[in-house]
Short mmCIF file of C-alpha atoms in Angstrom, two decimals:
data_model
loop_
_atom_site.label_atom_id
_atom_site.label_comp_id
_atom_site.label_asym_id
_atom_site.label_seq_id
_atom_site.Cartn_x
_atom_site.Cartn_y
_atom_site.Cartn_z
CA MET P 1 14.48 -76.46 -4.36
CA ASN P 2 16.74 -75.00 -7.21
CA ALA P 3 13.99 -74.32 -8.76
CA VAL P 4 12.39 -72.10 -6.41
CA ARG P 5 15.36 -70.20 -5.12
CA ASP P 6 16.18 -69.88 -9.14
CA LEU P 7 12.83 -67.72 -9.50
CA ILE P 8 13.16 -66.07 -6.54
CA LEU P 9 16.48 -64.99 -7.79
CA PHE P 10 14.99 -64.10 -11.00
CA ILE P 11 12.39 -61.91 -9.33
CA LEU P 12 14.97 -60.13 -7.83
CA PHE P 13 16.38 -59.82 -10.91
CA LEU P 14 13.54 -58.42 -12.57
CA ILE P 15 13.35 -56.29 -9.80
CA MET P 16 16.69 -54.81 -9.54
CA LEU P 17 16.25 -54.04 -13.70
CA GLY P 18 13.12 -51.71 -12.70
CA VAL P 19 15.26 -49.86 -10.13
CA VAL P 20 17.56 -49.47 -12.58
CA TRP P 21 15.15 -48.24 -15.42
CA VAL P 22 13.62 -45.72 -13.08
CA TYR P 23 17.28 -44.02 -11.78
CA SER P 24 17.78 -44.01 -14.94
CA GLY P 25 15.25 -41.21 -16.16
CA GLY P 26 12.26 -44.36 -17.01
CA ALA P 27 9.38 -42.84 -19.06
CA GLU P 28 11.14 -39.60 -19.04
CA ARG P 29 14.18 -40.83 -21.16
CA SER P 30 13.76 -39.97 -24.55
CA ILE P 31 14.45 -43.13 -25.89
CA ALA P 32 11.26 -44.32 -24.60
CA ARG P 33 9.29 -41.44 -25.84
CA GLY P 34 10.53 -41.70 -29.11
CA GLY P 35 12.97 -43.34 -31.62
CA ALA P 36 13.78 -46.99 -32.75
CA LEU P 37 13.61 -50.13 -31.77
CA LEU P 38 16.06 -52.57 -33.15
CA GLU P 39 16.17 -55.50 -35.23
CA PRO P 40 17.76 -58.84 -34.13
CA PRO P 41 21.57 -59.09 -35.33
CA ALA P 42 22.53 -61.24 -38.37
CA PRO P 43 21.39 -64.13 -40.10
CA LEU P 44 17.85 -63.40 -38.36
CA GLY P 45 17.98 -59.05 -38.99
CA GLY P 46 20.20 -56.84 -40.13
CA GLY P 47 20.52 -55.00 -37.33
CA ARG P 48 19.16 -51.79 -37.87
CA ALA P 49 16.36 -49.91 -36.67
CA TYR P 50 12.45 -50.29 -36.98
CA ASP P 51 10.64 -46.64 -37.39
CA VAL P 52 7.88 -46.11 -34.91
CA PRO P 53 6.16 -43.45 -34.06
CA SER P 54 7.26 -41.16 -31.00
CA VAL P 55 4.97 -39.97 -28.30
CA ALA P 56 5.16 -37.47 -27.10
CA LEU P 57 4.48 -36.64 -23.17
CA ARG P 58 1.61 -34.00 -21.80
CA PRO P 59 3.65 -30.35 -20.87
CA ARG P 60 3.55 -29.64 -17.20
CA THR P 61 1.32 -26.57 -17.15
CA ALA P 62 0.04 -23.41 -14.44
CA PRO P 63 -2.86 -23.28 -12.45
CA ASP P 64 -5.07 -21.39 -14.40
CA ASP P 65 -5.41 -17.43 -12.57
CA ASP P 66 -7.90 -16.62 -10.60
CA ASP P 67 -9.34 -13.51 -13.05
CA ASP P 68 -12.48 -12.55 -10.18
CA THR P 69 -9.88 -12.04 -7.68
CA ASN P 70 -8.24 -9.17 -10.04
CA PRO P 71 -9.77 -5.71 -10.34
CA SER P 72 -10.74 -5.17 -14.11
CA GLY P 73 -7.74 -3.80 -15.88
CA TRP P 74 -4.85 -3.10 -13.21
CA GLY P 75 -2.65 -5.52 -14.09
CA PRO P 76 -1.72 -9.50 -13.93
CA SER P 77 -0.14 -11.05 -11.01
CA VAL P 78 3.39 -12.41 -10.79
CA VAL P 79 4.83 -14.92 -7.67
CA THR P 80 8.21 -13.92 -6.38
CA THR P 81 10.38 -15.84 -3.16
CA PHE P 82 11.47 -13.69 -0.78
CA THR P 83 14.27 -15.24 2.46
CA ASN P 84 14.17 -14.19 6.26
CA PHE P 85 15.68 -15.99 8.85
CA LEU P 86 12.34 -18.06 9.24
CA GLY P 87 13.28 -19.67 6.20
CA THR P 88 12.47 -19.02 2.10
CA PHE P 89 9.24 -18.02 1.12
CA SER P 90 6.72 -17.68 -1.88
CA GLU P 91 5.00 -14.30 -2.24
CA GLU P 92 2.13 -13.48 -5.27
CA SER P 93 2.60 -10.47 -6.34
CA SER P 94 -0.98 -8.15 -5.66
CA PRO P 95 -2.58 -6.55 -9.48
CA TYR P 96 -2.30 -3.06 -7.46
CA ALA P 97 1.36 -3.43 -7.83
CA LYS P 98 1.57 -1.90 -11.49
CA TYR P 99 0.63 1.43 -10.49
CA VAL P 100 0.94 1.44 -6.46
CA THR P 101 4.09 1.83 -4.86
CA LEU P 102 5.75 1.97 -1.68
CA GLU P 103 8.13 4.22 -0.38
CA ARG P 104 10.63 4.15 3.01
CA GLY P 105 9.54 7.74 3.89
CA ARG P 106 11.01 7.82 7.66
CA ALA P 107 10.56 4.02 8.49
CA ASP P 108 13.73 4.33 10.65
CA SER P 109 12.36 7.38 12.68
CA ASP P 110 11.22 7.46 16.38
CA LEU P 111 7.69 6.88 17.11
CA ALA P 112 6.76 10.63 16.89
CA GLY P 113 7.97 10.35 13.06
CA GLU P 114 7.75 7.19 11.61
CA TYR P 115 5.65 6.95 8.81
CA VAL P 116 6.26 5.33 5.00
CA ILE P 117 4.85 6.56 1.51
CA ILE P 118 1.70 4.68 -0.41
CA ARG P 119 1.84 6.98 -4.09
CA VAL P 120 -0.73 5.95 -7.03
CA SER P 121 -0.53 6.28 -9.99
CA LYS P 122 -2.12 8.67 -11.95
CA SER P 123 -2.55 6.35 -14.97
CA ALA P 124 -3.57 3.98 -12.10
CA PRO P 125 -7.41 2.89 -13.59
CA SER P 126 -9.85 3.85 -11.22
CA LYS P 127 -10.79 4.58 -7.55
CA VAL P 128 -9.30 1.91 -5.07
CA THR P 129 -10.63 1.09 -1.62
CA VAL P 130 -7.31 0.59 -0.07
CA SER P 131 -8.85 -0.01 4.35
CA ASP P 132 -8.16 -3.87 4.21
CA TRP P 133 -4.61 -3.07 2.70
CA ARG P 134 -1.81 -4.67 5.66
CA ILE P 135 1.63 -2.87 5.63
CA GLU P 136 3.64 -5.58 7.30
CA SER P 137 7.22 -6.41 8.46
CA THR P 138 8.60 -9.73 6.74
CA GLN P 139 11.85 -9.88 9.53
CA GLN P 140 9.58 -8.95 12.65
CA ASN P 141 6.53 -11.16 10.99
CA ILE P 142 4.37 -8.62 12.47
CA GLY P 143 1.56 -5.85 9.85
CA VAL P 144 -1.69 -3.97 11.20
CA SER P 145 -4.11 -2.77 8.50
CA LEU P 146 -4.42 0.42 6.90
CA GLY P 147 -7.87 1.10 8.45
CA SER P 148 -10.19 3.15 8.47
CA GLY P 149 -10.81 6.90 8.15
CA THR P 150 -12.86 10.24 7.58
CA GLU P 151 -12.99 12.50 3.70
CA LEU P 152 -13.52 15.78 5.50
CA PRO P 153 -12.45 15.69 9.12
CA SER P 154 -14.38 17.84 12.14
CA ALA P 155 -12.79 20.30 14.32
CA ASN P 156 -13.84 19.39 18.20
CA GLN P 157 -16.34 17.13 17.32
CA VAL P 158 -15.85 13.17 17.20
CA ASN P 159 -15.15 12.03 13.84
CA ILE P 160 -16.95 10.19 11.71
CA GLU P 161 -15.39 7.14 10.02
CA GLY P 162 -15.61 4.62 7.00
CA PRO P 163 -13.68 3.02 4.11
CA ILE P 164 -10.65 4.56 2.91
CA THR P 165 -11.34 5.08 -0.97
CA VAL P 166 -8.37 7.13 -2.96
CA ASN P 167 -7.94 8.22 -6.61
CA PRO P 168 -5.73 7.70 -8.95
CA GLY P 169 -2.60 10.37 -8.41
CA ALA P 170 -3.09 9.72 -4.43
CA VAL P 171 -0.84 10.09 -2.00
CA LEU P 172 -0.58 8.52 1.79
CA TYR P 173 1.33 9.40 4.62
CA VAL P 174 1.24 5.94 6.82
CA SER P 175 2.43 7.26 10.33
CA THR P 176 3.06 4.54 13.32
CA ARG P 177 1.10 7.01 15.99
CA ARG P 178 -2.17 7.93 16.76
CA SER P 179 -3.65 10.75 15.17
CA GLU P 180 -2.86 14.00 16.46
CA VAL P 181 -6.71 14.95 15.16
CA GLY P 182 -8.37 11.24 16.38
CA VAL P 183 -8.90 9.65 12.97
CA SER P 184 -7.29 8.83 9.84
CA PHE P 185 -8.34 12.31 7.18
CA ARG P 186 -8.25 13.66 3.81
CA THR P 187 -6.38 17.09 3.55
CA ASN P 188 -8.12 20.07 1.95
CA ILE P 189 -7.26 23.56 1.58
CA CYS P 190 -8.31 24.05 5.48
CA THR P 191 -6.18 21.46 6.88
CA GLY P 192 -3.30 24.09 7.27
CA TYR P 193 -4.98 25.23 10.01
CA PHE P 194 -4.49 22.30 11.34
CA GLU P 195 -0.47 22.32 12.23
CA GLN P 196 -1.24 25.64 14.44
CA PHE P 197 -1.17 23.58 17.49
CA GLN P 198 0.00 20.07 16.50
CA ASN P 199 2.84 19.21 15.04
CA PHE P 200 2.31 16.66 12.21
CA THR P 201 4.82 14.82 10.16
CA PRO P 202 5.54 15.97 7.47
CA SER P 203 4.15 19.03 7.68
CA LEU P 204 0.86 19.92 6.49
CA LYS P 205 0.81 22.10 3.23
CA LEU P 206 -0.75 25.90 4.30
CA GLU P 207 -3.00 26.14 1.95
CA CYS P 208 -5.97 28.17 3.83
CA PRO P 209 -7.25 31.10 1.89
CA ARG P 210 -5.18 34.79 2.44
CA ALA P 211 -7.25 36.90 5.05
CA ASP P 212 -7.52 39.92 2.98
CA ASP P 213 -8.55 38.13 0.05
CA GLU P 214 -11.58 36.43 2.75
CA ALA P 215 -12.25 40.12 3.48
CA GLU P 216 -12.69 41.73 -0.01
CA ARG P 217 -15.00 38.48 -0.98
CA LEU P 218 -16.77 38.49 2.44
CA ILE P 219 -16.74 42.06 3.49
CA ASN P 220 -16.37 45.48 2.63
CA VAL P 221 -12.80 46.50 3.30
CA ALA P 222 -13.14 49.88 2.17
CA GLY P 223 -15.90 50.59 4.83
CA LEU P 224 -13.69 48.99 7.58
CA PRO P 225 -11.72 50.50 10.53
CA ASP P 226 -7.34 51.11 10.07
CA MET P 227 -6.84 48.82 12.57
CA CYS P 228 -9.58 46.17 11.59
CA ARG P 229 -7.35 46.32 8.03
CA ASP P 230 -3.63 46.17 10.12
CA GLU P 231 -5.08 43.39 11.85
CA ILE P 232 -5.94 41.58 8.58
CA ASP P 233 -2.99 42.15 6.87
CA LYS P 234 -0.88 40.91 9.96
CA LEU P 235 -2.59 37.46 9.93
CA GLY P 236 -0.82 34.79 8.35
CA ARG P 237 -1.81 31.68 5.93
CA CYS P 238 -4.05 28.98 8.28
CA ILE P 239 -3.44 31.33 11.03
CA TYR P 240 -5.98 31.92 13.78
CA HIS P 241 -6.38 34.92 15.73
CA ILE P 242 -5.56 34.00 19.25
CA ASN P 243 -5.35 37.57 20.90
CA ALA P 244 -7.01 40.23 22.70
CA LEU P 245 -8.92 42.06 20.03
CA PRO P 246 -9.35 46.31 20.51
CA GLY P 247 -13.03 47.27 20.51
CA ALA P 248 -12.09 50.05 18.45
CA ILE P 249 -11.52 47.18 15.18
CA GLY P 250 -15.42 47.23 15.28
CA ALA P 251 -17.84 44.09 15.63
CA LEU P 252 -17.87 43.20 12.02
CA CYS P 253 -14.14 43.20 12.25
CA GLN P 254 -13.88 40.97 15.43
CA ASP P 255 -16.94 38.07 13.82
CA PHE P 256 -15.02 37.97 10.56
CA LEU P 257 -11.80 37.76 12.52
CA LEU P 258 -13.17 35.15 14.99
CA THR P 259 -15.27 33.04 13.08
CA LYS P 260 -14.28 33.10 9.57
CA MET P 261 -10.62 32.92 9.97
CA THR P 262 -10.46 29.29 11.55
CA TYR P 263 -10.51 26.02 10.32
CA VAL P 264 -14.62 25.66 10.82
CA GLY P 265 -15.41 29.22 8.96
CA CYS P 266 -12.94 27.83 5.74
CA VAL P 267 -14.98 24.69 5.30
CA ASN P 268 -18.07 26.16 5.76
CA GLN P 269 -16.86 28.81 3.39
CA HIS P 270 -15.03 26.06 0.39
CA ARG P 271 -16.18 22.72 0.75
CA ASN P 272 -17.91 23.19 -2.59
CA ASP P 273 -15.43 25.09 -3.95
CA PRO P 274 -13.56 22.88 -7.65
CA GLY P 275 -9.92 21.73 -5.94
CA PHE P 276 -11.33 22.11 -2.14
CA TYR P 277 -10.45 18.07 -1.52
CA LYS P 278 -6.48 17.15 -1.61
CA ASP P 279 -5.39 13.59 -3.18
CA GLU P 280 -3.16 13.69 0.34
CA TRP P 281 -3.90 11.33 2.76
CA ARG P 282 -3.19 10.93 6.58
CA LEU P 283 -3.23 7.62 8.00
CA TYR P 284 -2.79 6.58 11.47
CA LEU P 285 -1.54 2.82 12.63
CA ARG P 286 -2.99 4.02 16.40
CA ARG P 287 0.29 1.96 17.76
CA ASP P 288 2.47 3.38 20.39
CA GLN P 289 5.46 1.94 19.94
CA GLN P 290 7.27 2.41 16.50
CA LEU P 291 6.76 -1.17 13.81
CA TRP P 292 10.33 -1.06 11.58
CA LYS P 293 13.87 -1.75 12.44
CA SER P 294 16.57 1.20 12.22
CA LYS P 295 17.86 -1.36 9.99
CA TYR P 296 17.93 -4.51 7.82
CA GLU P 297 13.97 -4.26 7.58
CA ARG P 298 11.98 -4.88 4.74
CA ILE P 299 8.43 -3.64 4.79
CA ARG P 300 5.67 -4.45 2.68
CA LEU P 301 2.45 -3.77 1.59
CA VAL P 302 0.01 -6.27 0.98
CA ASP P 303 -3.56 -5.96 -0.27
CA GLU P 304 -7.49 -7.21 0.85
CA ASN P 305 -6.71 -10.99 -0.76
CA LYS P 306 -2.66 -11.22 0.92
CA LYS P 307 -1.03 -10.11 -2.15
CA VAL P 308 2.11 -8.67 -2.06
CA ILE P 309 1.60 -5.05 -3.77
CA ASP P 310 5.06 -3.82 -3.34
CA VAL P 311 7.83 -3.79 -1.05
CA VAL P 312 11.34 -1.22 0.39
CA SER P 313 14.30 -2.87 2.51
CA TYR P 314 17.12 -0.95 3.89
#
């Protein structure tokens, strides 16, 4: 019985030594990886260290980046963290992060005026399709895709929508509400006409051709009645003529004012001109309620692979 008891005690002693060895670092300790063993003390030995080769442990390496998901020339991915009321989370940055920025705009406004801004650097390596990008609140755990739009918005008819592809240098105003013209769109030199009867935030630029310049180009101004020339001079940029026109101005003048000095007339005359399209887009998330908090908000833009392009906090 004593022999059995002694054996059990010896086994327990070995187990305790193993536990102490593990908790003290085990194989990770430098003495276990390299260094020396000692000779037995005198008279059997001199107590000196035996020279033994050290063995380096294989270093831990990070997994390789999946280059297939990174658009060529845009940039590398980097992992960061953020914290909200749900806890701490990791975020992997998008290859687009090097060239695309998100700005607060008027995210803390009411529904009618609420928008954020996305800017694509002029030095970006190529065009980029943004339709599957999402804009999200990490504080509220909500988000919306940027969606589809049209390159050339139509007036008074249904617009055909497709993926939104933007150029380097593009600026995108992303509004929460529904579109005033029913669709997300790229601006051009004629879209200022939309401002006459709608309130855009921010306002559309009034870049339409001037009425007197168009008259010089399209009709013989010198041969027009003075009353017609007066009406042309009074007409502001990007303004429809909505008042009744006196018959004395002549049929040619009436046709010019009512058909040429309109959005449709402007597009028909200039859509093939250099510089007709602008690198500004108006995108609409088509929501009926505000998305962003008035304070303590964190908005992030993520790409089609759920990697973070940029974040804005306030």
